[in-house]
Amino acid sequence: MNILEFIKKSPKTELHLHIEGTLEPEQMFTLAKRNNIEIPFKNINDVKKAYNFSNLESFLKIYYEGAKVLIKEQDFFDLTWAYALKCKEDNIVHAEIFFDPQTHTDRGINFDIVINGIYKALQKAEKEFGLSFKIIMCFLRHLDEESGFKILDQAFVHKDKIYGVGLDSSEAGNPPSKFEKLFKKAAENNFITVAHAGEEGPPEYIWEALNLLNVKRIDHGVQCLKDEKLVEELSKSQIPLTVCPLSNIKLQVFNKLENHNLWKMLDKKLMVTVNSDDPAYFGGYLNKNLIEVQAALNLSKDEVKTLLVNSFKSSFLSEEKKKEWISKILSINSLLSI
Ligand code: ADE
Ligand code: ZN
């Protein structure tokens, strides 16, 4: 078995995936038609041409535009079900999925419609092919904390479906400290906390996410290497970093995959994982991220194994489940040299 087969056959977990970022152009057109929504594209080629981003901000503009086709519970169900089928294809056995309720409630869509559509599709996937999952609700950091409190209030009645809270959207100028009180309240109400930090923003934002928001994971975190003390801290604490290689290239965080710093993070023994972020916009789901980054950085089979094992270690699965999946990876890995 070669590395490529190992990546494909291994059980995997995805820890950084925005469900709105799985909206494929074809589905965008289907839903626009079904809901009678105007979109600023004539055809699918037109959409694909628009997916040329210069940074995070330029992507988010198009991403929020695309999300406007999601109106009914069935739309959120169909979106999530399509992603669940991708999980099956990529042999993803566990997914921890972000959703952005404010993107929808601010357009007059009811919170219940959003969460119920997503949750029902994931329940179906769990029942039909054993995909386990957690749902993480992200606050949009370009909005104010007050808006975050309002959405958190609405999440309480869905505590059985929502495992944790995160922080996403425009990073520059919206530091984690802006949401310290909000995250405190979420934690007091037993939501685990994660946050995007150090995607484009400075190492300082990673420190704030750790120290002020008490996060269990940092989403992205690739800017950490600019701060030696931070690297030391991340290495010591083994706080996971959910790195998204194809996203980082599409948003020009690195100019090409060969220049990605993932290998350095591995070298420094950080708890790094590979994920897909917004695969419909960035050109690939989890296997493609793993396959392309392995080739570009010439990662060894041991490094790939470490990445896959790290993802399970970094997940919110029970210790027992983590052990079970990791031993499956190791037994497949032992066939690699055959
Ligand atoms: N929302 C969706 N994708 C995101 C990303 N990569 N960074 C910040 N917010 C996002
Ligand atoms: Zn993200």
mmCIF file of N, CA, C and O and ligand atoms in Angstrom, residues 16-18 56 59 98 167-169 196 199 219-220 242 244 247 277-278 282, ligand 2:
data_model
loop_
_atom_site.group_PDB
_atom_site.id
_atom_site.type_symbol
_atom_site.label_atom_id
_atom_site.label_comp_id
_atom_site.label_asym_id
_atom_site.label_seq_id
_atom_site.Cartn_x
_atom_site.Cartn_y
_atom_site.Cartn_z
ATOM 1 N N HIS A 16 -12.382 21.089 11.088
ATOM 2 C CA HIS A 16 -12.528 22.512 10.702
ATOM 3 C C HIS A 16 -13.249 22.557 9.362
ATOM 4 O O HIS A 16 -12.626 22.466 8.310
ATOM 5 N N LEU A 17 -14.561 22.673 9.449
ATOM 6 C CA LEU A 17 -15.396 22.607 8.251
ATOM 7 C C LEU A 17 -16.611 23.487 8.473
ATOM 8 O O LEU A 17 -17.380 23.275 9.422
ATOM 9 N N HIS A 18 -16.758 24.514 7.631
ATOM 10 C CA HIS A 18 -17.936 25.385 7.717
ATOM 11 C C HIS A 18 -18.996 24.791 6.799
ATOM 12 O O HIS A 18 -18.750 24.683 5.585
ATOM 13 N N LEU A 56 -8.769 36.795 2.886
ATOM 14 C CA LEU A 56 -9.958 36.291 3.583
ATOM 15 C C LEU A 56 -11.184 37.157 3.291
ATOM 16 O O LEU A 56 -12.272 36.649 2.998
ATOM 17 N N PHE A 59 -12.879 36.626 -0.026
ATOM 18 C CA PHE A 59 -13.623 35.359 -0.029
ATOM 19 C C PHE A 59 -14.946 35.510 0.723
ATOM 20 O O PHE A 59 -16.007 35.075 0.243
ATOM 21 N N PHE A 98 -18.820 23.424 11.783
ATOM 22 C CA PHE A 98 -19.218 24.798 12.146
ATOM 23 C C PHE A 98 -20.464 25.215 11.383
ATOM 24 O O PHE A 98 -20.629 24.852 10.210
ATOM 25 N N LEU A 167 -15.414 31.085 16.769
ATOM 26 C CA LEU A 167 -15.342 32.485 16.339
ATOM 27 C C LEU A 167 -14.752 32.502 14.937
ATOM 28 O O LEU A 167 -13.672 31.952 14.719
ATOM 29 N N ASP A 168 -15.499 33.097 13.984
ATOM 30 C CA ASP A 168 -14.971 33.134 12.612
ATOM 31 C C ASP A 168 -15.291 34.466 11.936
ATOM 32 O O ASP A 168 -15.682 35.420 12.603
ATOM 33 N N SER A 169 -15.109 34.523 10.615
ATOM 34 C CA SER A 169 -15.270 35.732 9.802
ATOM 35 C C SER A 169 -14.004 36.606 9.835
ATOM 36 O O SER A 169 -12.937 36.109 10.187
ATOM 37 N N HIS A 196 -11.140 30.748 15.588
ATOM 38 C CA HIS A 196 -10.191 31.032 14.513
ATOM 39 C C HIS A 196 -9.217 32.087 15.053
ATOM 40 O O HIS A 196 -9.657 33.121 15.582
ATOM 41 N N GLU A 199 -4.966 33.092 11.434
ATOM 42 C CA GLU A 199 -5.125 32.683 10.022
ATOM 43 C C GLU A 199 -4.388 33.750 9.190
ATOM 44 O O GLU A 199 -3.417 33.452 8.505
ATOM 45 N N ASP A 219 -8.303 27.386 15.558
ATOM 46 C CA ASP A 219 -8.575 27.116 14.149
ATOM 47 C C ASP A 219 -7.609 27.937 13.284
ATOM 48 O O ASP A 219 -7.508 29.147 13.453
ATOM 49 N N HIS A 220 -6.904 27.243 12.424
ATOM 50 C CA HIS A 220 -5.786 27.764 11.617
ATOM 51 C C HIS A 220 -4.519 27.859 12.486
ATOM 52 O O HIS A 220 -3.830 26.869 12.628
ATOM 53 N N THR A 242 -6.070 23.517 13.936
ATOM 54 C CA THR A 242 -6.770 22.899 12.792
ATOM 55 C C THR A 242 -6.359 23.635 11.516
ATOM 56 O O THR A 242 -6.965 24.629 11.130
ATOM 57 N N CYS A 244 -5.651 24.293 7.499
ATOM 58 C CA CYS A 244 -6.425 24.037 6.275
ATOM 59 C C CYS A 244 -5.573 24.441 5.070
ATOM 60 O O CYS A 244 -5.634 25.592 4.607
ATOM 61 N N SER A 247 -7.173 26.002 1.732
ATOM 62 C CA SER A 247 -7.743 27.307 2.100
ATOM 63 C C SER A 247 -6.637 28.355 2.159
ATOM 64 O O SER A 247 -6.753 29.450 1.606
ATOM 65 N N ASP A 277 -11.902 23.352 5.704
ATOM 66 C CA ASP A 277 -12.418 24.724 5.848
ATOM 67 C C ASP A 277 -13.701 24.964 5.023
ATOM 68 O O ASP A 277 -14.800 24.765 5.547
ATOM 69 N N ASP A 278 -13.553 25.404 3.776
ATOM 70 C CA ASP A 278 -14.714 25.675 2.906
ATOM 71 C C ASP A 278 -14.470 24.981 1.560
ATOM 72 O O ASP A 278 -14.157 25.647 0.556
ATOM 73 N N PHE A 282 -12.644 26.255 -1.999
ATOM 74 C CA PHE A 282 -11.179 26.195 -2.006
ATOM 75 C C PHE A 282 -10.616 25.031 -2.822
ATOM 76 O O PHE A 282 -9.407 24.804 -2.832
HETATM 77 ZN ZN ZN B 2 -12.568 28.350 8.991
#
